PDB file of C-alpha atoms in Angstrom:
ATOM      1  CA  MET Q  93      13.323  26.708 -16.194  1.00 43.00           C
ATOM      2  CA  SER Q  94      11.616  28.798 -13.575  1.00 43.00           C
ATOM      3  CA  ILE Q  95      10.347  27.161 -10.409  1.00 46.00           C
ATOM      4  CA  LEU Q  96       6.973  28.801 -10.953  1.00 44.00           C
ATOM      5  CA  SER Q  97       6.565  27.315 -14.408  1.00 40.00           C
ATOM      6  CA  GLU Q  98       7.267  23.752 -13.285  1.00 42.00           C
ATOM      7  CA  GLN Q  99       4.221  21.552 -13.046  1.00 39.00           C
ATOM      8  CA  THR Q 100       3.617  20.150  -9.588  1.00 41.00           C
ATOM      9  CA  PHE Q 101       2.137  16.706  -9.230  1.00 40.00           C
ATOM     10  CA  PRO Q 102       0.079  15.639  -6.236  1.00 50.00           C
ATOM     11  CA  ALA Q 103       2.040  13.593  -3.761  1.00 64.00           C
ATOM     12  CA  THR Q 104       1.413   9.883  -3.790  1.00 84.00           C
ATOM     13  CA  LEU Q 105      -0.124   8.331  -0.727  1.00 84.00           C
ATOM     14  CA  ASP Q 106       3.161   6.712   0.260  1.00 82.00           C
ATOM     15  CA  ASP Q 107       4.937  10.073   0.006  1.00 86.00           C
ATOM     16  CA  ARG Q 108       2.273  11.667   2.180  1.00 89.00           C
ATOM     17  CA  LEU Q 109       2.619   8.867   4.740  1.00 89.00           C
ATOM     18  CA  ARG Q 110       6.406   9.141   4.734  1.00 87.00           C
ATOM     19  CA  ASP Q 111       6.336  12.918   5.234  1.00 89.00           C
ATOM     20  CA  ALA Q 112       3.549  12.989   7.842  1.00 89.00           C
ATOM     21  CA  TYR Q 113       4.336  13.693  11.488  1.00 90.00           C
ATOM     22  CA  GLY Q 114       1.193  12.118  12.888  1.00 90.00           C
ATOM     23  CA  VAL Q 115      -2.190  10.700  12.029  1.00 91.00           C
ATOM     24  CA  THR Q 116      -5.348  12.775  11.928  1.00 90.00           C
ATOM     25  CA  ALA Q 117      -8.935  11.699  11.304  1.00 90.00           C
ATOM     26  CA  GLU Q 118      -8.927  13.479   7.938  1.00 91.00           C
ATOM     27  CA  PHE Q 119      -5.692  11.817   6.859  1.00 91.00           C
ATOM     28  CA  LEU Q 120      -6.923   8.386   7.899  1.00 90.00           C
ATOM     29  CA  SER Q 121     -10.199   8.939   6.039  1.00 87.00           C
ATOM     30  CA  ASP Q 122      -8.167   9.873   2.932  1.00 87.00           C
ATOM     31  CA  ILE Q 123      -6.253   6.604   3.265  1.00 89.00           C
ATOM     32  CA  VAL Q 124      -9.503   4.660   3.643  1.00 87.00           C
ATOM     33  CA  SER Q 125     -11.113   6.359   0.636  1.00 85.00           C
ATOM     34  CA  GLU Q 126      -8.065   5.819  -1.601  1.00 86.00           C
ATOM     35  CA  THR Q 127      -7.148   2.255  -0.673  1.00 85.00           C
ATOM     36  CA  CYS Q 128     -10.024   0.386   0.931  1.00 82.00           C
ATOM     37  CA  ARG Q 129     -12.352  -1.673  -1.217  1.00 78.00           C
ATOM     38  CA  ARG Q 130     -14.217  -3.536   1.522  1.00 71.00           C
ATOM     39  CA  PHE Q 131     -14.869  -0.624   3.833  1.00 71.00           C
ATOM     40  CA  PRO Q 132     -18.629  -0.010   3.554  1.00 67.00           C
ATOM     41  CA  SER Q 133     -19.788   3.567   3.323  1.00 59.00           C
ATOM     42  CA  ASN Q 134     -22.907   2.972   5.395  1.00 54.00           C
ATOM     43  CA  GLY Q 135     -21.142   1.289   8.318  1.00 53.00           C
ATOM     44  CA  GLY Q 136     -23.196  -1.901   8.135  1.00 63.00           C
ATOM     45  CA  ASN Q 137     -20.261  -4.174   8.917  1.00 80.00           C
ATOM     46  CA  ALA Q 138     -19.229  -4.750  12.555  1.00 85.00           C
ATOM     47  CA  LYS Q 139     -15.514  -4.536  11.691  1.00 84.00           C
ATOM     48  CA  ALA Q 140     -16.053  -1.291   9.789  1.00 84.00           C
ATOM     49  CA  ALA Q 141     -18.022   0.142  12.702  1.00 86.00           C
ATOM     50  CA  ARG Q 142     -15.117  -0.782  14.991  1.00 89.00           C
ATOM     51  CA  VAL Q 143     -12.680   1.050  12.697  1.00 87.00           C
ATOM     52  CA  GLU Q 144     -14.931   4.118  12.730  1.00 88.00           C
ATOM     53  CA  ARG Q 145     -15.147   4.048  16.551  1.00 91.00           C
ATOM     54  CA  LEU Q 146     -11.358   3.784  16.799  1.00 92.00           C
ATOM     55  CA  ILE Q 147     -10.919   6.720  14.435  1.00 90.00           C
ATOM     56  CA  GLN Q 148     -13.405   8.819  16.423  1.00 91.00           C
ATOM     57  CA  SER Q 149     -11.562   8.010  19.657  1.00 93.00           C
ATOM     58  CA  GLN Q 150      -8.200   8.813  17.980  1.00 93.00           C
ATOM     59  CA  ALA Q 151      -6.796   5.334  18.648  1.00 94.00           C
ATOM     60  CA  TRP Q 152      -4.604   5.488  15.543  1.00 93.00           C
ATOM     61  CA  THR Q 153      -2.551   2.330  16.066  1.00 94.00           C
ATOM     62  CA  ASP Q 154      -5.601   0.226  16.864  1.00 95.00           C
ATOM     63  CA  ALA Q 155      -7.416   1.724  13.861  1.00 93.00           C
ATOM     64  CA  ALA Q 156      -4.498   0.822  11.571  1.00 94.00           C
ATOM     65  CA  LEU Q 157      -4.468  -2.749  12.876  1.00 94.00           C
ATOM     66  CA  ALA Q 158      -8.262  -2.962  12.506  1.00 92.00           C
ATOM     67  CA  LEU Q 159      -7.961  -1.764   8.895  1.00 92.00           C
ATOM     68  CA  ILE Q 160      -5.540  -4.605   8.193  1.00 92.00           C
ATOM     69  CA  ASP Q 161      -7.986  -7.037   9.779  1.00 91.00           C
ATOM     70  CA  LEU Q 162     -10.879  -5.665   7.694  1.00 89.00           C
ATOM     71  CA  GLU Q 163      -9.225  -5.101   4.324  1.00 90.00           C
ATOM     72  CA  LEU Q 164      -6.410  -7.648   4.281  1.00 90.00           C
ATOM     73  CA  PRO Q 165      -7.564 -10.695   6.246  1.00 88.00           C
ATOM     74  CA  GLN Q 166      -4.833 -12.856   4.676  1.00 90.00           C
ATOM     75  CA  TRP Q 167      -2.078 -10.506   5.943  1.00 91.00           C
ATOM     76  CA  GLN Q 168      -0.804 -10.484   9.539  1.00 91.00           C
ATOM     77  CA  VAL Q 169       1.660  -8.376  11.467  1.00 93.00           C
ATOM     78  CA  ARG Q 170       4.879 -10.357  11.515  1.00 91.00           C
ATOM     79  CA  ARG Q 171       7.071  -7.936  13.417  1.00 91.00           C
ATOM     80  CA  LEU Q 172       6.893  -4.554  15.126  1.00 94.00           C
ATOM     81  CA  ALA Q 173      10.199  -3.197  16.349  1.00 95.00           C
ATOM     82  CA  TYR Q 174      11.526   0.145  17.562  1.00 95.00           C
ATOM     83  CA  ASP Q 175      15.147   0.979  16.777  1.00 94.00           C
ATOM     84  CA  GLU Q 176      17.023   4.287  16.802  1.00 93.00           C
ATOM     85  CA  GLY Q 177      13.925   6.473  16.765  1.00 93.00           C
ATOM     86  CA  GLU Q 178      11.938   4.586  14.123  1.00 95.00           C
ATOM     87  CA  TRP Q 179       9.252   1.934  14.184  1.00 95.00           C
ATOM     88  CA  TYR Q 180       9.666  -0.987  11.818  1.00 96.00           C
ATOM     89  CA  CYS Q 181       6.614  -2.942  10.707  1.00 94.00           C
ATOM     90  CA  ALA Q 182       6.572  -6.179   8.709  1.00 93.00           C
ATOM     91  CA  LEU Q 183       3.343  -7.601   7.300  1.00 93.00           C
ATOM     92  CA  SER Q 184       3.285 -11.135   5.997  1.00 92.00           C
ATOM     93  CA  ARG Q 185       0.903 -13.603   4.426  1.00 89.00           C
ATOM     94  CA  GLU Q 186       2.802 -16.559   5.892  1.00 84.00           C
ATOM     95  CA  ARG Q 187       3.812 -15.562   9.401  1.00 75.00           C
ATOM     96  CA  GLU Q 188       4.875 -19.079  10.397  1.00 82.00           C
ATOM     97  CA  LEU Q 189       7.536 -19.342   7.688  1.00 81.00           C
ATOM     98  CA  PRO Q 190      11.166 -18.696   8.615  1.00 81.00           C
ATOM     99  CA  ASP Q 191      12.396 -15.171   7.849  1.00 76.00           C
ATOM    100  CA  TRP Q 192      14.564 -16.321   4.978  1.00 78.00           C
ATOM    101  CA  LEU Q 193      11.601 -17.935   3.185  1.00 81.00           C
ATOM    102  CA  ASP Q 194       9.030 -15.229   3.798  1.00 81.00           C
ATOM    103  CA  GLN Q 195       8.431 -12.218   1.555  1.00 84.00           C
ATOM    104  CA  PRO Q 196       7.013  -9.642   3.956  1.00 89.00           C
ATOM    105  CA  ILE Q 197       6.035  -6.050   3.290  1.00 90.00           C
ATOM    106  CA  GLU Q 198       8.358  -3.916   5.399  1.00 93.00           C
ATOM    107  CA  SER Q 199       7.815  -0.285   6.315  1.00 93.00           C
ATOM    108  CA  ARG Q 200       9.196   2.212   8.795  1.00 93.00           C
ATOM    109  CA  HIS Q 201       8.322   5.561  10.312  1.00 94.00           C
ATOM    110  CA  ALA Q 202       8.972   7.528  13.490  1.00 94.00           C
ATOM    111  CA  ASP Q 203       5.286   7.127  14.423  1.00 94.00           C
ATOM    112  CA  LEU Q 204       4.010   3.586  15.101  1.00 94.00           C
ATOM    113  CA  ALA Q 205       0.595   4.099  13.484  1.00 94.00           C
ATOM    114  CA  LEU Q 206       2.155   5.604  10.362  1.00 94.00           C
ATOM    115  CA  ALA Q 207       4.619   2.708  10.082  1.00 95.00           C
ATOM    116  CA  ILE Q 208       1.700   0.261  10.181  1.00 95.00           C
ATOM    117  CA  LEU Q 209      -0.315   2.354   7.712  1.00 94.00           C
ATOM    118  CA  ARG Q 210       2.615   2.495   5.287  1.00 94.00           C
ATOM    119  CA  GLY Q 211       2.798  -1.300   5.394  1.00 94.00           C
ATOM    120  CA  PHE Q 212      -0.974  -1.493   4.929  1.00 93.00           C
ATOM    121  CA  VAL Q 213      -0.908   0.771   1.861  1.00 91.00           C
ATOM    122  CA  GLU Q 214       1.974  -1.194   0.336  1.00 91.00           C
ATOM    123  CA  ALA Q 215       0.212  -4.519   0.976  1.00 90.00           C
ATOM    124  CA  GLN Q 216      -2.931  -3.088  -0.641  1.00 87.00           C
ATOM    125  CA  ARG Q 217      -0.863  -2.039  -3.659  1.00 86.00           C
ATOM    126  CA  VAL Q 218       0.807  -5.445  -3.959  1.00 83.00           C
ATOM    127  CA  GLY Q 219      -2.456  -7.322  -3.481  1.00 72.00           C
ATOM    128  CA  ALA Q 220      -4.494  -5.178  -5.874  1.00 65.00           C
ATOM    129  CA  PRO Q 221      -5.861  -7.185  -8.771  1.00 62.00           C
ATOM    130  CA  SER Q 222      -4.124  -6.351 -11.994  1.00 56.00           C
ATOM    131  CA  SER Q 223      -6.111  -5.579 -15.084  1.00 58.00           C
ATOM    132  CA  ARG Q 224      -3.734  -7.526 -17.290  1.00 58.00           C
ATOM    133  CA  THR Q 225      -4.903 -10.487 -19.302  1.00 62.00           C
ATOM    134  CA  SER Q 226      -3.147 -13.833 -19.457  1.00 63.00           C
ATOM    135  CA  VAL Q 227      -2.102 -13.131 -23.043  1.00 66.00           C
ATOM    136  CA  PRO Q 228       0.396 -10.308 -23.548  1.00 63.00           C
ATOM    137  CA  SER Q 229      -0.808  -7.498 -25.754  1.00 62.00           C
ATOM    138  CA  ALA Q 230       1.067  -5.809 -28.571  1.00 59.00           C
ATOM    139  CA  PRO Q 231       1.777  -2.088 -28.378  1.00 58.00           C
ATOM    140  CA  GLN Q 232      -1.045  -0.033 -29.867  1.00 61.00           C
ATOM    141  CA  ARG Q 233       1.182   2.571 -31.508  1.00 62.00           C
ATOM    142  CA  ALA Q 234       3.934   1.617 -33.902  1.00 58.00           C
ATOM    143  CA  ASP Q 235       7.078   3.657 -34.355  1.00 63.00           C
ATOM    144  CA  ALA Q 236       7.278   5.811 -37.506  1.00 65.00           C
ATOM    145  CA  LEU Q 237      10.217   3.722 -38.727  1.00 68.00           C
ATOM    146  CA  TYR Q 238       8.461   0.435 -38.049  1.00 68.00           C
ATOM    147  CA  GLU Q 239       7.501  -1.706 -41.048  1.00 71.00           C
ATOM    148  CA  PRO Q 240       6.269  -5.279 -40.832  1.00 71.00           C
ATOM    149  CA  VAL Q 241       8.511  -7.777 -42.569  1.00 76.00           C
ATOM    150  CA  CYS Q 242       7.599 -11.232 -43.766  1.00 75.00           C
ATOM    151  CA  SER Q 243      10.378 -13.607 -42.843  1.00 78.00           C
ATOM    152  CA  ASP Q 244       8.918 -16.857 -44.150  1.00 78.00           C
ATOM    153  CA  ASN Q 245      10.965 -18.859 -46.604  1.00 78.00           C
ATOM    154  CA  PHE Q 246       8.709 -19.753 -49.538  1.00 73.00           C
ATOM    155  CA  ALA Q 247      11.413 -21.490 -51.580  1.00 68.00           C
TER     156      ALA Q 247
END
């Protein structure tokens, strides 16, 4: 198959974050538009106005932390660490629990703001409400070889 005939799919947000070298205002606004549900478009909220001011002043790390505060108030930064050229970020709902009991979201990147934003996007994905019902649904399409069978014993 030729490379030109292959269909290219748009990169997911996590792929874009992983491959990015730094944060820009456009990139951060893309993240906000794709992931944020509470971020008001008119800027009426004081926390949202703070995020916008931080983005305008190019304070990327502070803007990422402010986004967590605005969008994910139940999540907190558990750990930020720098090791061998990469920043490691862990976000947790229960920061006071011991490490072995906690289930944090962990992310890493060479840039601190991008490491925090990767954790933010993952926490948004994990915390997103699912559209599933409490009762499992049956598949809508049946296989061509599928035939219902009555297995009751009427004897």
